GROMACS .gro file of C-alpha atoms in nm:
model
  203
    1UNK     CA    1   0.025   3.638  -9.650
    2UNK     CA    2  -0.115   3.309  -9.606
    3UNK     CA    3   0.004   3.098  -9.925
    4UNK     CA    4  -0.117   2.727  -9.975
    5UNK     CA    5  -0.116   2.541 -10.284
    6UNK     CA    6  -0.358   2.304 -10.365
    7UNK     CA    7  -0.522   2.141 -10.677
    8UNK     CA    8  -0.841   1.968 -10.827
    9UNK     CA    9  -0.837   1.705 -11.092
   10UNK     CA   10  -1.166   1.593 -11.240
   11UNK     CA   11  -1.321   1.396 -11.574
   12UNK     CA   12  -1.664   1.363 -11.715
   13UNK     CA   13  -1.783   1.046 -11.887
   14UNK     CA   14  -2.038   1.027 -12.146
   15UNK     CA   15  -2.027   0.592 -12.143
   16UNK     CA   16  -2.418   0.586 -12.294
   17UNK     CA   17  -2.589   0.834 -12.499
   18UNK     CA   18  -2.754   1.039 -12.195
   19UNK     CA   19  -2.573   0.867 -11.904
   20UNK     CA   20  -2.272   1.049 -11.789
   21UNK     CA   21  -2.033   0.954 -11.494
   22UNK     CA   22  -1.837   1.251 -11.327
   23UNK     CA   23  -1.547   1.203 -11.075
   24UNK     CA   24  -1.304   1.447 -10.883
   25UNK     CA   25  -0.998   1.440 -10.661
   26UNK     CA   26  -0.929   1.771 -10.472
   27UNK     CA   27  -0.586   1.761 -10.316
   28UNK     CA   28  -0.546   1.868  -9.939
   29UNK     CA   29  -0.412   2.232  -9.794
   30UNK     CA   30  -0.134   2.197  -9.565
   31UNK     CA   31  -0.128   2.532  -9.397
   32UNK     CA   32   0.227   2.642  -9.207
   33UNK     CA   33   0.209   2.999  -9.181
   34UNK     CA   34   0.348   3.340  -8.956
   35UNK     CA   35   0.161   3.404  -8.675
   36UNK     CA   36   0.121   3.675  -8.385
   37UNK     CA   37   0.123   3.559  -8.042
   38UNK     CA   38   0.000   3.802  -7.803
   39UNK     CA   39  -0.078   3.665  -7.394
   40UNK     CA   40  -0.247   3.818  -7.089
   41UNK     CA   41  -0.051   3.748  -6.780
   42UNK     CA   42  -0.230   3.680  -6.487
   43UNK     CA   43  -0.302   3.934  -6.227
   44UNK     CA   44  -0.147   3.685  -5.924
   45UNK     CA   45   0.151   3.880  -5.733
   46UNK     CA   46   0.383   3.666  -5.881
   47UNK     CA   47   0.344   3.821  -6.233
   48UNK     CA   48   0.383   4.198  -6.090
   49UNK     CA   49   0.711   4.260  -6.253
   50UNK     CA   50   0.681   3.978  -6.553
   51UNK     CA   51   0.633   4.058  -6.927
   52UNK     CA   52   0.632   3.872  -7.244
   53UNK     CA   53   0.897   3.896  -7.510
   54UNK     CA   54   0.866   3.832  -7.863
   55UNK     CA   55   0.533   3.768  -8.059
   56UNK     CA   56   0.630   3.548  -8.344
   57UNK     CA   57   0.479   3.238  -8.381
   58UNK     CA   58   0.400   2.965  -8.654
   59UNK     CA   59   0.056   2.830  -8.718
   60UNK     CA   60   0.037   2.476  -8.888
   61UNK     CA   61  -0.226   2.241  -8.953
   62UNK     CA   62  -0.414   2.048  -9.240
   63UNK     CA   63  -0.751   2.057  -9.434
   64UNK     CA   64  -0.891   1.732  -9.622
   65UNK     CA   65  -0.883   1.568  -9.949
   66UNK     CA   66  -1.188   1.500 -10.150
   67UNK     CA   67  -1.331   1.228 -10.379
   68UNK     CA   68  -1.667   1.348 -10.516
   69UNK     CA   69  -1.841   1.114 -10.780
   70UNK     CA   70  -2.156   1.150 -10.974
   71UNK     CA   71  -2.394   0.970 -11.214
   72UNK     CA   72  -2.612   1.150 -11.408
   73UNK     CA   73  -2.909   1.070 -11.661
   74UNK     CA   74  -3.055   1.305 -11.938
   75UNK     CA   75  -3.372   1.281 -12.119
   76UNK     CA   76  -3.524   0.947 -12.004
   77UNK     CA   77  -3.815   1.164 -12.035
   78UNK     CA   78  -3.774   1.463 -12.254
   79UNK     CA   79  -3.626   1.806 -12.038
   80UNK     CA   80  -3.554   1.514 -11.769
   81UNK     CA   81  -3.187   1.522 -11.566
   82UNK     CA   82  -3.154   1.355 -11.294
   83UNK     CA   83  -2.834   1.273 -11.078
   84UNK     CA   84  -2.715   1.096 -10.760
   85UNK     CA   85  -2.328   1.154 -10.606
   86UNK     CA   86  -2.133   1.100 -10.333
   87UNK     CA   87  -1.870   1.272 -10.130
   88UNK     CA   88  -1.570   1.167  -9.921
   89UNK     CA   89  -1.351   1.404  -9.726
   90UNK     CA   90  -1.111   1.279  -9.543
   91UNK     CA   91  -1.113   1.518  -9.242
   92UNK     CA   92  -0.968   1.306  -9.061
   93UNK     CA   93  -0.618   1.387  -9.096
   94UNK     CA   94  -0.736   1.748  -8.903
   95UNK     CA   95  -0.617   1.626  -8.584
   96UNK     CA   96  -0.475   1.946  -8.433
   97UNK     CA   97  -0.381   2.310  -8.460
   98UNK     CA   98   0.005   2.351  -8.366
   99UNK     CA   99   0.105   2.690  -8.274
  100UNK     CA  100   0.541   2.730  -8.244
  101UNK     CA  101   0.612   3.014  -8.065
  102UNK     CA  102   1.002   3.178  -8.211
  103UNK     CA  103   1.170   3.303  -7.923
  104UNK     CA  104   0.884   3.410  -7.741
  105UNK     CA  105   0.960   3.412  -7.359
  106UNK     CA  106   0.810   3.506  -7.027
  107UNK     CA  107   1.034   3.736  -6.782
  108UNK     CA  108   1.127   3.825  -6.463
  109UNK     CA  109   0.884   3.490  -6.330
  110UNK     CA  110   0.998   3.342  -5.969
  111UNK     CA  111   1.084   3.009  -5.952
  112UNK     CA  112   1.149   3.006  -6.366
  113UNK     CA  113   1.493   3.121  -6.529
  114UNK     CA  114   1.498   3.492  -6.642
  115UNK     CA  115   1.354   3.422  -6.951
  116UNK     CA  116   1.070   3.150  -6.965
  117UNK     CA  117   1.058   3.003  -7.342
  118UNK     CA  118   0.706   2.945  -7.447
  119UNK     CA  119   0.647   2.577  -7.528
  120UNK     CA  120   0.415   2.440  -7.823
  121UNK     CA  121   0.049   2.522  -7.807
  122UNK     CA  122  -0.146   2.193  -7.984
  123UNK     CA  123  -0.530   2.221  -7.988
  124UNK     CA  124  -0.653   1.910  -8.045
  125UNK     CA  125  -0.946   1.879  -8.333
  126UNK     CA  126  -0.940   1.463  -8.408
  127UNK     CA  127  -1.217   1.520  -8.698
  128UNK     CA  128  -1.331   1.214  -8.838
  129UNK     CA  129  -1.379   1.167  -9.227
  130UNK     CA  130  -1.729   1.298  -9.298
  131UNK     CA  131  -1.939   1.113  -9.622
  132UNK     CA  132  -2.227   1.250  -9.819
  133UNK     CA  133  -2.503   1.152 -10.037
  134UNK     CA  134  -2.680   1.361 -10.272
  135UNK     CA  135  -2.976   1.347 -10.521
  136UNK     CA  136  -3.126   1.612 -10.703
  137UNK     CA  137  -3.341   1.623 -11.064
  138UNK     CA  138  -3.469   1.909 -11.288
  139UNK     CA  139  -3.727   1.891 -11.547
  140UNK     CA  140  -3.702   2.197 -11.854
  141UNK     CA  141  -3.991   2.337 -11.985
  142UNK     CA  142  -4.000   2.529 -12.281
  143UNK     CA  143  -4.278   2.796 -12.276
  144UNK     CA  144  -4.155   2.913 -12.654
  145UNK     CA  145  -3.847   2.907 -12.878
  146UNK     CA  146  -3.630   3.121 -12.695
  147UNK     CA  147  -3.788   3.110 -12.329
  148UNK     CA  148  -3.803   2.809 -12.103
  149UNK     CA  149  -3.841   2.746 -11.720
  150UNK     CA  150  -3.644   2.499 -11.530
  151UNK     CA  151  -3.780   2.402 -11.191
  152UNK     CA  152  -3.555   2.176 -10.939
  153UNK     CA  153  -3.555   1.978 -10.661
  154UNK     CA  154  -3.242   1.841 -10.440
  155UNK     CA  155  -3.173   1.644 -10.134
  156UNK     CA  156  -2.862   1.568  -9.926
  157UNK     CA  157  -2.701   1.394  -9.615
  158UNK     CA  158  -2.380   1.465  -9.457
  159UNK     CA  159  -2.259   1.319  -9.171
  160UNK     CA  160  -2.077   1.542  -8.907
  161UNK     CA  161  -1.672   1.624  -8.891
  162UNK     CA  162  -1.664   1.601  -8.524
  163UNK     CA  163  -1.660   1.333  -8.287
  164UNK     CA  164  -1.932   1.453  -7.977
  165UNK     CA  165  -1.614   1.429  -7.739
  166UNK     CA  166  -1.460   1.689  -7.918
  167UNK     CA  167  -1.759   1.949  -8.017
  168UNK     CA  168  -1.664   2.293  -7.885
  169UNK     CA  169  -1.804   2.645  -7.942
  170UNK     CA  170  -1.454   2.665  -8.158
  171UNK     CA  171  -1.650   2.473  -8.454
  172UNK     CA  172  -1.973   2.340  -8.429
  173UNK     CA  173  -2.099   2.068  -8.638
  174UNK     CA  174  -2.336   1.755  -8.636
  175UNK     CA  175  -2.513   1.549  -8.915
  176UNK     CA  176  -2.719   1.733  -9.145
  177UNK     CA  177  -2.972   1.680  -9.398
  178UNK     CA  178  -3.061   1.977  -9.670
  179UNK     CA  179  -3.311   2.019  -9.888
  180UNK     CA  180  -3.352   2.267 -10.151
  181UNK     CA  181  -3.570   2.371 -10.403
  182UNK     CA  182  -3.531   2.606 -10.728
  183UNK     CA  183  -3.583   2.710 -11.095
  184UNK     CA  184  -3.432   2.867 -11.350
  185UNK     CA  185  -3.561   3.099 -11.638
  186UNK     CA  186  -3.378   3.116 -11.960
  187UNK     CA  187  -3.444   3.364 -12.220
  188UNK     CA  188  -3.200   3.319 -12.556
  189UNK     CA  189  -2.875   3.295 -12.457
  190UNK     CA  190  -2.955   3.450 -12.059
  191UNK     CA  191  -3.040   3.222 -11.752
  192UNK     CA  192  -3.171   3.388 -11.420
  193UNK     CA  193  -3.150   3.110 -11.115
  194UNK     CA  194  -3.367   3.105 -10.787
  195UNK     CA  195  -3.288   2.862 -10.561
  196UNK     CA  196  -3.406   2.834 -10.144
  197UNK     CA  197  -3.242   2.564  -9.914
  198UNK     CA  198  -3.302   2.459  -9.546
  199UNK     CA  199  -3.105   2.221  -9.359
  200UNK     CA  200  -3.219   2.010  -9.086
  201UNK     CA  201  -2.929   1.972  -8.790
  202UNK     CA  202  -2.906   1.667  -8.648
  203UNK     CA  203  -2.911   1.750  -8.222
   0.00000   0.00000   0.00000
């Protein structure tokens, strides 16, 4: 199984009565784990007799940290919150997938030794460090004591992982703007959410 350890650390910050600044630090995965690597040899005459031996590989590569801040602001108007944030991953430290083949070889191959080793396979990824900006506000309004709807409204911009050099049908991205819209209804100590988004992909 794939095992990789990873770990947030966050704080809210209620500086004013009503204003609150939020901040977190999510560490980043470095994945190294077992692999299978299984190859179709060509059909050319020279791979008649050839085989592959061994299929154990390892697969290694890393996902981003992220720095997300907030600042949000309750009850400027009463059943008011509204809040604006940011987020930075840093995806560019995804530069490539490295698969190590152990031991796996290619036989009975002319022109190569008796047993080919298979060398490194790197796919290159260079991401770049995507940054988004987010701003979203709900107004609560209470129909009686224990009942009270919650409508909402957010909007967001993220700018794309991948350099247009390197877009493939491997992973597809591009900037993108969302916006969503919502509500929640709360009866005593119960809260049922709704919420629709759509997001616009940049071409």
């Amino acid at each position: 199984p794939i095992v990789t350890p990873t770990g947030t650390l966050g704080a809210i910050w209620e500086f004013y009565d009503g204003w609150r600044l939020g901040a977190s630090f999510h560490l980043p995965y470095y994945v190294i784990a077992p692999a299978t690597l299984k190859s179709r040899l060509p059909a050319a005459a020279p791979y008649r007799n050839s085989e592959q031996l061994g299929q154990d590989a390892t697969v290694e590569f890393q996902l981003p940290w992220e720095v997300r801040l907030g600042l949000e602001a309750r009850d400027l108007v009463k059943g008011l919150r509204v809040e604006v944030a940011a987020d930075y991953e840093h995806w560019a430290m995804h530069d490539k997938i490295s698969v190590e083949p152990d031991g796996v070889a290619v036989t009975n191959l002319p022109g190569f030794p008796a047993e080919y080793l298979l060398p490194e396979i790197s796919l290159p990824r260079n991401f770049q460090s995507t940054i988004q900006g987010m701003l979203g506000a709900e107004y609560t309004i209470a129909a009686s004591e224990s009942v009270a709807v919650t409508p909402r409204l957010g909007v967001s911009y993220e700018t794309s992982a991948i350099p247009a050099e390197y877009l493939s049908v491997l992973t597809l991205d591009s900037g993108k703007a969302t916006l969503s819209g919502g509500a929640s209804l709360s009866v005593g100590n119960a809260r049922f959410d709704l919420v629709y988004a759509h997001q616009f992909i940049q071409e």
